[in-house]
Amino acid sequence: MYATYDYVSAGTLLQETKMELDLLDTTSLDWLLKKYLKDAMGELQSIGVVKSKIAEVEICDLKAKLPCDFIRFNQPNGIRLQNGEYWFYPRVVNGAEWYTSPQYTWSSWAVCTVLDGYIFFSSDLNDLGIAYDRVCLNYQAVLTNENGEIIVPKSHKRACIAYAKWKYAQTYHEKVPRDIRAEWNREWSLGKQWAKAIANMPDATQKQMIYRVMNALF
Amino acid sequence: MLLDAIVEQVIRAISGGIDTADSRFDGSYIEDKIHEYRILQLIASYNGTRYQAKSRFIHYSYYQNFDISRIERVQDVNVNYVKFPCPSPANISDKVDGLTFVGNRSKNYSWSKIQSPEQVSQLVKLGLMDTNDIGYFYDGQFLRLYGNLDLENVHVEGVFQNPLDVPDFNPETDNYPMPDDAIPMMIEMMKRMEFNQMVQTVPDYIADGADTVTNATLRNNKR
């Protein structure tokens, strides 16, 4: 159904990549290709690929699992620790002091560090007298559809597939001739530039504003 | 073609049409050989040989399909997968095995194959198993399904080592899962790789203790 929408899902990209690589009898390379597509989406960070989200996760043994679509925290106050009606904002996140409203942070210097899909809290979290067992996250997330699959703008499709094919060719270099590998690399470079250019083009509202300005000028 | 008919063809082809009392070519033995050579013939056609170009195509006739329902008593405890019994799939090339479709019961969505238990660990560490994706790994007896512990049914389509192991396959009424035009090639392969030597060797009916013929005489076929 991707042909009717402006976004395509990671699943669609995977199937299209497999078709182009003639991988019709197996799913054993799916994970590898999914990783390459995920890497390509990461490299193509641009307008319209991320959105702000809020999630609440449980703290267990001074750590909390980050949502799978997490990219980075929104600043300020991207993290809020909670226990029922009690809550506060930690002051130091990933080694940097975040600006927060002083009256909510004076009680703690809890330090948060993001590592390998988890957020770790310093042990002084336990010294507060209140057991904070949940953390509310305000973060930048990758776009997902209703099935939880990552989706990207259709303009990124060509570049993502070219990247996955190029990386596949590097891994299985004996199966793909050198000139084809180079061609896929070139396709990725051009596709990346094209996708970024499309992402930076004015949207409908901006176009209308430009039109009005030009009308006023002439 | 039914399995019995293929067995008959093989016996006639290797015995030259002469009915002998030789029990080396009895039906059950030939059946086992047919299961083996069916896969060898498929591998030769898929990957190519010195005399045959690779086809990279598995003919539709090779496929068998069935549904498996969850059985609670076989499940392991404290693991992150559910198990479903499954017959052993064929091994066709370095990346392709007999399990060509493992997916949901509506047969429109397949899940991704996991090559080894080590790959499970890699996928967890890379965060690729955090999504809604389901992966499967065949452990020799069971399909382990990762990613959804509530799965109740699995649909499987593929090429299996022994077609008789596949649930609901009846050799007396169902065609043997291979194309008819590949059967002569399979028989040729069997003759070339296995039976030629056996047919040329004269049967030894005399007990070794009473046999006065030397091995050298046997080798020269001068009995």
Short mmCIF file of C-alpha atoms in Angstrom, two decimals, chain A residues 11 14-15 18 22-32 34-35 38 65-68 116-117 146-150 172 174-175, chain B residues 46 56-58 63 94-97 99-100 109-115 119 123 125-136:
data_model
loop_
_atom_site.label_atom_id
_atom_site.label_comp_id
_atom_site.label_asym_id
_atom_site.label_seq_id
_atom_site.Cartn_x
_atom_site.Cartn_y
_atom_site.Cartn_z
CA GLY A 11 9.05 -3.67 6.40
CA LEU A 14 13.12 -4.60 3.57
CA GLN A 15 10.95 -6.44 1.07
CA LYS A 18 15.26 -8.27 -0.92
CA ASP A 22 17.00 -11.44 -5.69
CA LEU A 23 16.68 -12.95 -2.20
CA LEU A 24 13.43 -14.79 -2.81
CA ASP A 25 13.88 -18.11 -1.02
CA THR A 26 15.10 -17.11 2.41
CA THR A 27 14.56 -14.85 5.38
CA SER A 28 17.96 -15.57 6.92
CA LEU A 29 19.40 -12.23 5.77
CA ASP A 30 16.45 -10.18 7.00
CA TRP A 31 18.11 -9.18 10.26
CA LEU A 32 21.26 -7.99 8.54
CA LYS A 34 17.07 -4.53 8.78
CA LYS A 35 20.21 -3.36 10.56
CA LYS A 38 18.11 1.20 10.39
CA LYS A 65 14.65 0.56 29.65
CA LEU A 66 14.34 3.24 26.98
CA PRO A 67 11.57 2.93 24.36
CA CYS A 68 12.77 1.29 21.14
CA ASP A 116 22.96 0.74 25.42
CA GLY A 117 19.21 1.36 25.41
CA GLU A 146 0.41 1.55 14.23
CA ASN A 147 2.35 -1.76 14.19
CA GLY A 148 5.40 -0.16 15.78
CA GLU A 149 7.39 -0.30 12.54
CA ILE A 150 9.71 2.60 11.74
CA TYR A 172 29.17 -10.56 0.56
CA GLU A 174 32.32 -12.30 -3.58
CA LYS A 175 28.73 -12.25 -4.85
CA TYR B 46 19.48 -25.18 -7.43
CA ARG B 56 18.19 -20.77 -8.19
CA PHE B 57 14.63 -22.02 -8.28
CA ILE B 58 12.81 -24.53 -6.12
CA TYR B 63 6.95 -27.77 -1.21
CA ASP B 94 24.69 -21.76 2.30
CA LYS B 95 21.85 -19.28 2.94
CA VAL B 96 18.78 -21.25 1.88
CA ASP B 97 17.34 -24.13 3.81
CA LEU B 99 12.09 -23.61 5.59
CA THR B 100 10.97 -21.16 2.94
CA TYR B 109 3.38 -12.56 6.54
CA SER B 110 6.60 -14.51 7.08
CA TRP B 111 8.94 -14.18 10.00
CA SER B 112 12.71 -13.83 9.87
CA LYS B 113 15.06 -16.74 10.21
CA ILE B 114 17.69 -16.79 12.95
CA GLN B 115 20.76 -18.78 11.93
CA GLN B 119 22.58 -14.64 16.53
CA LEU B 123 20.04 -9.31 17.86
CA LYS B 125 22.38 -6.56 21.95
CA LEU B 126 21.76 -4.60 18.75
CA GLY B 127 18.19 -3.84 19.82
CA LEU B 128 16.76 -5.50 16.71
CA MET B 129 14.54 -7.80 18.80
CA ASP B 130 12.93 -4.86 20.64
CA THR B 131 10.40 -4.26 17.90
CA ASN B 132 7.36 -6.35 17.06
CA ASP B 133 9.38 -8.58 14.76
CA ILE B 134 9.24 -12.32 15.25
CA GLY B 135 12.26 -14.51 14.57
CA TYR B 136 12.53 -18.29 14.37
#
